[in-house]
Amino acid sequence: MDEQNIFDNEEFFEGYTKLRGNDKCLNDLLEQPAMAELLPDLTGKTVLDLGCGCGKNCVDFIRRGAERVVGIDISEKMLAVARAKSVHKNIKYRRLSMTEISALDMKFDLVYSSLAIHYVEDFSRLMRDICALLNEGGILLYSQEHPIVTAAISSENAHFNYNDSGERVSYTFSDYNRAGKRTKSWIVDGVVKYHRPMGQLLTDIIDSGLSLKKVVEPVPKRWAVDKLPTIVKEYIKPNFLIIKAEKNDKG
C-alpha cells in the first residue's frame, strides 16, 4: 500500500472525528449536499465507495435502493467504526488501498469517493482502474480538494487577503502548475496530498475512457449561509471540486 494511512494516527483520527462531528463542518454544509444532487438512480445498482471512512455514505446508498455496496478504506480505525455503526447485510467493508482496486473481482454501476482521491499519487492509473471496474454506462462520482487549495507548496503562499474593514476580498496562492506531492499541516503535521492542475485532472479522466458529465465547484445554499455566515468565502476561493463521469462505449 503506497497510500498514506494518516487516519490510523491516533491524534489525527481523534481530531478528524471531532471535526466531522461539528454540525458546521464544510463537508456537511457544502460538499455532501452537492454530491447528493449528482447521484444517479441507485435502484438495484452495485456501488463501490473509495475511502468509505465510517460508512455513512454506504448506508445511504442502500437507503437509495442499491442492491450491493462495497466500501474500501486503508484505515483500520475508520473501518472499525463502519463495521460497528454502518451495518447492513448488503454492505461489505474491506481494508484496501485505492492503489489496489484492480484486485476487486466484481463490476460496479457507481464508483463513488468523497474527499479521498487527493491522497493518491498516481491519478491516471487510478482513473484507468476505475474505468475497468465500471459496467457499461457506469458512473464515477468523486470529490476532492480544489486544485486552488492544493496548489501552494508552502502554506505561507496561500492565504486570504482582507480590506481595511477586515472583510475577505481575494485569495493568494502559488505553484498551481507545479503538479506533485504536497506535505501539509492539517490536524497534525506531515499529511501527504497530491496536487494536480485542473487540465491534468480532466485530461486523465478522459484518457481513461470516461466521458465527463459534470464539473462542479460547489457554492453554498442559502440555508448553509444562514447556519455558517463565513461560508460566503467560497465565492472567493472554492474548497471543493466535484466530478461526474460516465464509462463510454470505448471504455
mmCIF file of C-alpha atoms in Angstrom:
data_model
loop_
_atom_site.group_PDB
_atom_site.id
_atom_site.type_symbol
_atom_site.label_atom_id
_atom_site.label_comp_id
_atom_site.label_asym_id
_atom_site.label_seq_id
_atom_site.Cartn_x
_atom_site.Cartn_y
_atom_site.Cartn_z
ATOM 1 C CA MET A 1 0.000 0.000 0.000
ATOM 2 C CA ASP A 2 1.643 3.274 -1.119
ATOM 3 C CA GLU A 3 -1.245 5.491 0.022
ATOM 4 C CA GLN A 4 -0.541 7.326 3.289
ATOM 5 C CA ASN A 5 -2.538 5.873 6.176
ATOM 6 C CA ILE A 6 -2.808 9.067 8.209
ATOM 7 C CA PHE A 7 -6.255 8.136 9.555
ATOM 8 C CA ASP A 8 -4.782 5.424 11.799
ATOM 9 C CA ASN A 9 -2.670 8.049 13.547
ATOM 10 C CA GLU A 10 -4.426 8.354 16.922
ATOM 11 C CA GLU A 11 -4.073 12.135 17.175
ATOM 12 C CA PHE A 12 -5.272 12.658 13.608
ATOM 13 C CA PHE A 13 -8.173 10.227 13.986
ATOM 14 C CA GLU A 14 -9.421 11.943 17.138
ATOM 15 C CA GLY A 15 -9.066 15.395 15.591
ATOM 16 C CA TYR A 16 -10.796 14.335 12.386
ATOM 17 C CA THR A 17 -13.646 12.669 14.286
ATOM 18 C CA LYS A 18 -14.176 15.851 16.307
ATOM 19 C CA LEU A 19 -14.108 17.957 13.130
ATOM 20 C CA ARG A 20 -16.702 15.809 11.358
ATOM 21 C CA GLY A 21 -18.883 15.816 14.467
ATOM 22 C CA ASN A 22 -19.236 19.609 14.274
ATOM 23 C CA ASP A 23 -22.620 20.499 12.776
ATOM 24 C CA LYS A 24 -20.986 23.416 10.933
ATOM 25 C CA CYS A 25 -18.486 21.239 9.093
ATOM 26 C CA LEU A 26 -17.966 22.253 5.444
ATOM 27 C CA ASN A 27 -18.381 18.647 4.350
ATOM 28 C CA ASP A 28 -21.967 18.596 5.591
ATOM 29 C CA LEU A 29 -22.829 22.179 4.633
ATOM 30 C CA LEU A 30 -21.335 22.176 1.148
ATOM 31 C CA GLU A 31 -19.603 19.078 -0.251
ATOM 32 C CA GLN A 32 -22.060 16.354 0.726
ATOM 33 C CA PRO A 33 -25.226 18.203 -0.388
ATOM 34 C CA ALA A 34 -23.599 18.912 -3.762
ATOM 35 C CA MET A 35 -22.568 15.268 -4.128
ATOM 36 C CA ALA A 36 -26.088 14.094 -3.279
ATOM 37 C CA GLU A 37 -27.556 16.240 -6.063
ATOM 38 C CA LEU A 38 -25.353 14.433 -8.601
ATOM 39 C CA LEU A 39 -26.086 10.865 -7.541
ATOM 40 C CA PRO A 40 -27.732 8.686 -10.214
ATOM 41 C CA ASP A 41 -30.734 6.452 -9.529
ATOM 42 C CA LEU A 42 -29.279 3.626 -7.434
ATOM 43 C CA THR A 43 -32.220 1.239 -7.558
ATOM 44 C CA GLY A 44 -30.819 -2.271 -7.977
ATOM 45 C CA LYS A 45 -27.284 -0.942 -8.559
ATOM 46 C CA THR A 46 -23.862 -2.019 -7.307
ATOM 47 C CA VAL A 47 -21.702 0.653 -5.673
ATOM 48 C CA LEU A 48 -18.022 0.934 -4.762
ATOM 49 C CA ASP A 49 -17.125 3.603 -2.191
ATOM 50 C CA LEU A 50 -13.425 4.513 -2.307
ATOM 51 C CA GLY A 51 -12.204 5.785 1.055
ATOM 52 C CA CYS A 52 -15.525 4.930 2.687
ATOM 53 C CA GLY A 53 -14.457 6.077 6.159
ATOM 54 C CA CYS A 54 -17.122 5.414 8.777
ATOM 55 C CA GLY A 55 -19.533 4.031 6.165
ATOM 56 C CA LYS A 56 -22.162 6.757 6.379
ATOM 57 C CA ASN A 57 -22.493 7.013 2.605
ATOM 58 C CA CYS A 58 -22.572 3.237 2.191
ATOM 59 C CA VAL A 59 -25.712 3.098 4.325
ATOM 60 C CA ASP A 60 -27.198 5.984 2.361
ATOM 61 C CA PHE A 61 -26.655 4.113 -0.916
ATOM 62 C CA ILE A 62 -28.634 1.162 0.469
ATOM 63 C CA ARG A 63 -31.422 3.518 1.532
ATOM 64 C CA ARG A 64 -31.478 4.844 -2.018
ATOM 65 C CA GLY A 65 -32.079 1.347 -3.360
ATOM 66 C CA ALA A 66 -28.598 -0.016 -4.084
ATOM 67 C CA GLU A 67 -28.502 -3.808 -4.274
ATOM 68 C CA ARG A 68 -24.915 -4.194 -3.086
ATOM 69 C CA VAL A 69 -22.291 -1.817 -1.698
ATOM 70 C CA VAL A 70 -18.577 -2.392 -1.204
ATOM 71 C CA GLY A 71 -16.731 0.125 0.946
ATOM 72 C CA ILE A 72 -12.943 0.165 0.960
ATOM 73 C CA ASP A 73 -10.615 2.124 3.187
ATOM 74 C CA ILE A 74 -6.977 1.892 4.212
ATOM 75 C CA SER A 75 -7.724 2.831 7.825
ATOM 76 C CA GLU A 76 -8.469 0.118 10.375
ATOM 77 C CA LYS A 77 -9.832 2.750 12.746
ATOM 78 C CA MET A 78 -12.321 4.031 10.178
ATOM 79 C CA LEU A 79 -13.389 0.537 9.184
ATOM 80 C CA ALA A 80 -13.921 -0.414 12.842
ATOM 81 C CA VAL A 81 -16.403 2.470 13.151
ATOM 82 C CA ALA A 82 -18.086 1.489 9.875
ATOM 83 C CA ARG A 83 -18.475 -2.154 10.907
ATOM 84 C CA ALA A 84 -19.961 -1.102 14.242
ATOM 85 C CA LYS A 85 -22.248 1.742 13.164
ATOM 86 C CA SER A 86 -22.956 1.445 9.428
ATOM 87 C CA VAL A 87 -24.088 -2.138 9.118
ATOM 88 C CA HIS A 88 -26.310 -3.791 6.523
ATOM 89 C CA LYS A 89 -26.379 -7.292 5.085
ATOM 90 C CA ASN A 90 -25.719 -5.896 1.607
ATOM 91 C CA ILE A 91 -22.698 -3.797 2.629
ATOM 92 C CA LYS A 92 -19.224 -5.309 2.643
ATOM 93 C CA TYR A 93 -16.200 -3.461 4.020
ATOM 94 C CA ARG A 94 -12.639 -4.258 3.003
ATOM 95 C CA ARG A 95 -9.294 -2.861 4.067
ATOM 96 C CA LEU A 96 -7.785 -1.954 0.738
ATOM 97 C CA SER A 97 -5.815 0.941 -0.692
ATOM 98 C CA MET A 98 -7.226 2.797 -3.672
ATOM 99 C CA THR A 99 -3.991 1.817 -5.427
ATOM 100 C CA GLU A 100 -5.060 -1.834 -5.225
ATOM 101 C CA ILE A 101 -8.627 -1.761 -6.525
ATOM 102 C CA SER A 102 -7.703 -3.689 -9.680
ATOM 103 C CA ALA A 103 -7.754 -6.753 -7.388
ATOM 104 C CA LEU A 104 -11.525 -6.452 -6.895
ATOM 105 C CA ASP A 105 -13.427 -9.252 -8.622
ATOM 106 C CA MET A 106 -16.719 -7.568 -9.488
ATOM 107 C CA LYS A 107 -18.083 -4.730 -11.604
ATOM 108 C CA PHE A 108 -19.946 -1.669 -10.367
ATOM 109 C CA ASP A 109 -22.605 0.729 -11.618
ATOM 110 C CA LEU A 110 -21.284 3.573 -9.472
ATOM 111 C CA VAL A 111 -17.790 4.275 -8.161
ATOM 112 C CA TYR A 112 -18.035 6.990 -5.525
ATOM 113 C CA SER A 113 -15.383 8.795 -3.489
ATOM 114 C CA SER A 114 -15.687 11.682 -1.057
ATOM 115 C CA LEU A 115 -12.537 13.734 -0.420
ATOM 116 C CA ALA A 116 -10.084 10.849 -0.655
ATOM 117 C CA ILE A 117 -8.614 10.785 -4.157
ATOM 118 C CA HIS A 118 -6.208 13.678 -3.497
ATOM 119 C CA TYR A 119 -4.279 11.253 -1.244
ATOM 120 C CA VAL A 120 -3.382 9.043 -4.234
ATOM 121 C CA GLU A 121 -0.171 9.771 -6.141
ATOM 122 C CA ASP A 122 -0.877 8.087 -9.497
ATOM 123 C CA PHE A 123 -4.151 9.661 -10.587
ATOM 124 C CA SER A 124 -4.058 8.460 -14.205
ATOM 125 C CA ARG A 125 -3.635 4.852 -13.092
ATOM 126 C CA LEU A 126 -6.473 5.213 -10.597
ATOM 127 C CA MET A 127 -8.772 6.528 -13.325
ATOM 128 C CA ARG A 128 -7.903 3.576 -15.581
ATOM 129 C CA ASP A 129 -8.555 1.148 -12.728
ATOM 130 C CA ILE A 130 -11.910 2.784 -12.003
ATOM 131 C CA CYS A 131 -12.929 2.654 -15.662
ATOM 132 C CA ALA A 132 -12.081 -1.064 -15.770
ATOM 133 C CA LEU A 133 -14.313 -1.698 -12.731
ATOM 134 C CA LEU A 134 -17.344 0.128 -14.130
ATOM 135 C CA ASN A 135 -20.133 -1.546 -16.042
ATOM 136 C CA GLU A 136 -21.032 -0.023 -19.408
ATOM 137 C CA GLY A 137 -22.816 3.244 -18.680
ATOM 138 C CA GLY A 138 -21.479 3.192 -15.127
ATOM 139 C CA ILE A 139 -20.793 6.434 -13.260
ATOM 140 C CA LEU A 140 -17.786 7.823 -11.425
ATOM 141 C CA LEU A 141 -18.744 10.498 -8.907
ATOM 142 C CA TYR A 142 -15.989 11.907 -6.743
ATOM 143 C CA SER A 143 -14.966 14.989 -4.804
ATOM 144 C CA GLN A 144 -11.546 16.283 -3.911
ATOM 145 C CA GLU A 145 -9.911 19.375 -2.518
ATOM 146 C CA HIS A 146 -9.966 22.019 -5.226
ATOM 147 C CA PRO A 147 -6.661 22.489 -7.111
ATOM 148 C CA ILE A 148 -6.545 26.066 -5.842
ATOM 149 C CA VAL A 149 -6.435 24.642 -2.301
ATOM 150 C CA THR A 150 -3.763 22.034 -3.017
ATOM 151 C CA ALA A 151 -1.585 24.261 -5.221
ATOM 152 C CA ALA A 152 0.795 26.105 -2.881
ATOM 153 C CA ILE A 153 3.905 24.201 -1.825
ATOM 154 C CA SER A 154 4.316 26.470 1.198
ATOM 155 C CA SER A 155 1.352 27.478 3.342
ATOM 156 C CA GLU A 156 2.889 30.948 3.555
ATOM 157 C CA ASN A 157 1.971 31.410 -0.110
ATOM 158 C CA ALA A 158 -1.707 30.578 0.359
ATOM 159 C CA HIS A 159 -3.942 32.973 2.244
ATOM 160 C CA PHE A 160 -6.966 35.250 2.102
ATOM 161 C CA ASN A 161 -6.447 38.988 1.726
ATOM 162 C CA TYR A 162 -8.539 41.459 3.732
ATOM 163 C CA ASN A 163 -9.680 45.057 3.286
ATOM 164 C CA ASP A 164 -9.474 47.751 5.956
ATOM 165 C CA SER A 165 -12.793 46.575 7.384
ATOM 166 C CA GLY A 166 -11.461 43.064 7.947
ATOM 167 C CA GLU A 167 -13.504 41.535 5.107
ATOM 168 C CA ARG A 168 -12.079 38.866 2.827
ATOM 169 C CA VAL A 169 -11.674 40.311 -0.652
ATOM 170 C CA SER A 170 -9.310 37.961 -2.507
ATOM 171 C CA TYR A 171 -7.155 34.858 -2.198
ATOM 172 C CA THR A 172 -3.448 34.440 -2.918
ATOM 173 C CA PHE A 173 -1.881 31.129 -3.947
ATOM 174 C CA SER A 174 1.113 29.882 -5.915
ATOM 175 C CA ASP A 175 2.686 26.852 -7.640
ATOM 176 C CA TYR A 176 -0.528 25.968 -9.468
ATOM 177 C CA ASN A 177 1.195 24.366 -12.466
ATOM 178 C CA ARG A 178 3.750 22.512 -10.334
ATOM 179 C CA ALA A 179 1.990 19.147 -10.010
ATOM 180 C CA GLY A 180 3.102 16.726 -7.341
ATOM 181 C CA LYS A 181 3.389 15.909 -3.668
ATOM 182 C CA ARG A 182 2.317 18.364 -1.021
ATOM 183 C CA THR A 183 3.074 17.875 2.684
ATOM 184 C CA LYS A 184 0.625 19.848 4.785
ATOM 185 C CA SER A 185 -0.164 20.536 8.405
ATOM 186 C CA TRP A 186 -3.810 19.632 8.933
ATOM 187 C CA ILE A 187 -4.752 18.438 12.425
ATOM 188 C CA VAL A 188 -1.211 17.002 12.585
ATOM 189 C CA ASP A 189 1.999 17.724 10.697
ATOM 190 C CA GLY A 190 3.126 15.628 7.743
ATOM 191 C CA VAL A 191 -0.177 14.985 5.955
ATOM 192 C CA VAL A 192 0.650 13.998 2.359
ATOM 193 C CA LYS A 193 -1.640 15.008 -0.503
ATOM 194 C CA TYR A 194 -1.114 15.396 -4.247
ATOM 195 C CA HIS A 195 -1.740 18.466 -6.345
ATOM 196 C CA ARG A 196 -2.855 18.279 -9.966
ATOM 197 C CA PRO A 197 -3.899 21.265 -12.120
ATOM 198 C CA MET A 198 -7.425 21.173 -13.495
ATOM 199 C CA GLY A 199 -6.268 20.462 -17.061
ATOM 200 C CA GLN A 200 -4.319 17.402 -15.951
ATOM 201 C CA LEU A 201 -7.225 16.092 -13.898
ATOM 202 C CA LEU A 202 -9.761 16.376 -16.699
ATOM 203 C CA THR A 203 -7.412 15.024 -19.368
ATOM 204 C CA ASP A 204 -6.515 11.951 -17.285
ATOM 205 C CA ILE A 205 -10.207 11.223 -16.736
ATOM 206 C CA ILE A 206 -10.977 11.475 -20.457
ATOM 207 C CA ASP A 207 -7.911 9.407 -21.418
ATOM 208 C CA SER A 208 -9.044 6.623 -19.093
ATOM 209 C CA GLY A 209 -12.129 6.035 -21.242
ATOM 210 C CA LEU A 210 -14.603 8.071 -19.216
ATOM 211 C CA SER A 211 -16.793 10.869 -20.551
ATOM 212 C CA LEU A 212 -17.171 13.992 -18.428
ATOM 213 C CA LYS A 213 -20.759 14.770 -17.436
ATOM 214 C CA LYS A 214 -20.456 17.410 -14.730
ATOM 215 C CA VAL A 215 -17.639 19.507 -13.261
ATOM 216 C CA VAL A 216 -18.882 21.327 -10.178
ATOM 217 C CA GLU A 217 -17.230 23.856 -7.872
ATOM 218 C CA PRO A 218 -19.978 23.975 -5.232
ATOM 219 C CA VAL A 219 -21.196 27.207 -3.689
ATOM 220 C CA PRO A 220 -23.276 27.362 -0.518
ATOM 221 C CA LYS A 221 -27.061 27.339 -0.486
ATOM 222 C CA ARG A 222 -28.916 29.991 1.487
ATOM 223 C CA TRP A 223 -29.600 27.574 4.375
ATOM 224 C CA ALA A 224 -25.867 26.905 4.696
ATOM 225 C CA VAL A 225 -25.055 30.631 4.769
ATOM 226 C CA ASP A 226 -27.695 31.110 7.466
ATOM 227 C CA LYS A 227 -26.052 28.387 9.541
ATOM 228 C CA LEU A 228 -22.457 29.497 8.901
ATOM 229 C CA PRO A 229 -22.242 33.064 7.539
ATOM 230 C CA THR A 230 -18.473 32.857 6.926
ATOM 231 C CA ILE A 231 -19.099 30.176 4.298
ATOM 232 C CA VAL A 232 -19.619 33.000 1.779
ATOM 233 C CA LYS A 233 -15.824 32.888 1.382
ATOM 234 C CA GLU A 234 -16.494 30.010 -1.035
ATOM 235 C CA TYR A 235 -17.422 32.674 -3.598
ATOM 236 C CA ILE A 236 -13.819 33.931 -3.439
ATOM 237 C CA LYS A 237 -11.964 30.604 -3.281
ATOM 238 C CA PRO A 238 -13.659 27.190 -3.688
ATOM 239 C CA ASN A 239 -12.641 24.430 -1.310
ATOM 240 C CA PHE A 240 -14.050 21.526 -3.309
ATOM 241 C CA LEU A 241 -14.138 20.132 -6.822
ATOM 242 C CA ILE A 242 -16.726 17.514 -7.806
ATOM 243 C CA ILE A 243 -16.543 15.486 -10.994
ATOM 244 C CA LYS A 244 -19.131 13.170 -12.517
ATOM 245 C CA ALA A 245 -18.102 10.979 -15.460
ATOM 246 C CA GLU A 246 -19.577 8.022 -17.335
ATOM 247 C CA LYS A 247 -17.979 4.957 -18.890
ATOM 248 C CA ASN A 248 -18.452 5.306 -22.630
ATOM 249 C CA ASP A 249 -18.538 2.742 -25.456
ATOM 250 C CA LYS A 250 -14.758 2.680 -25.743
ATOM 251 C CA GLY A 251 -14.053 2.342 -22.016
#
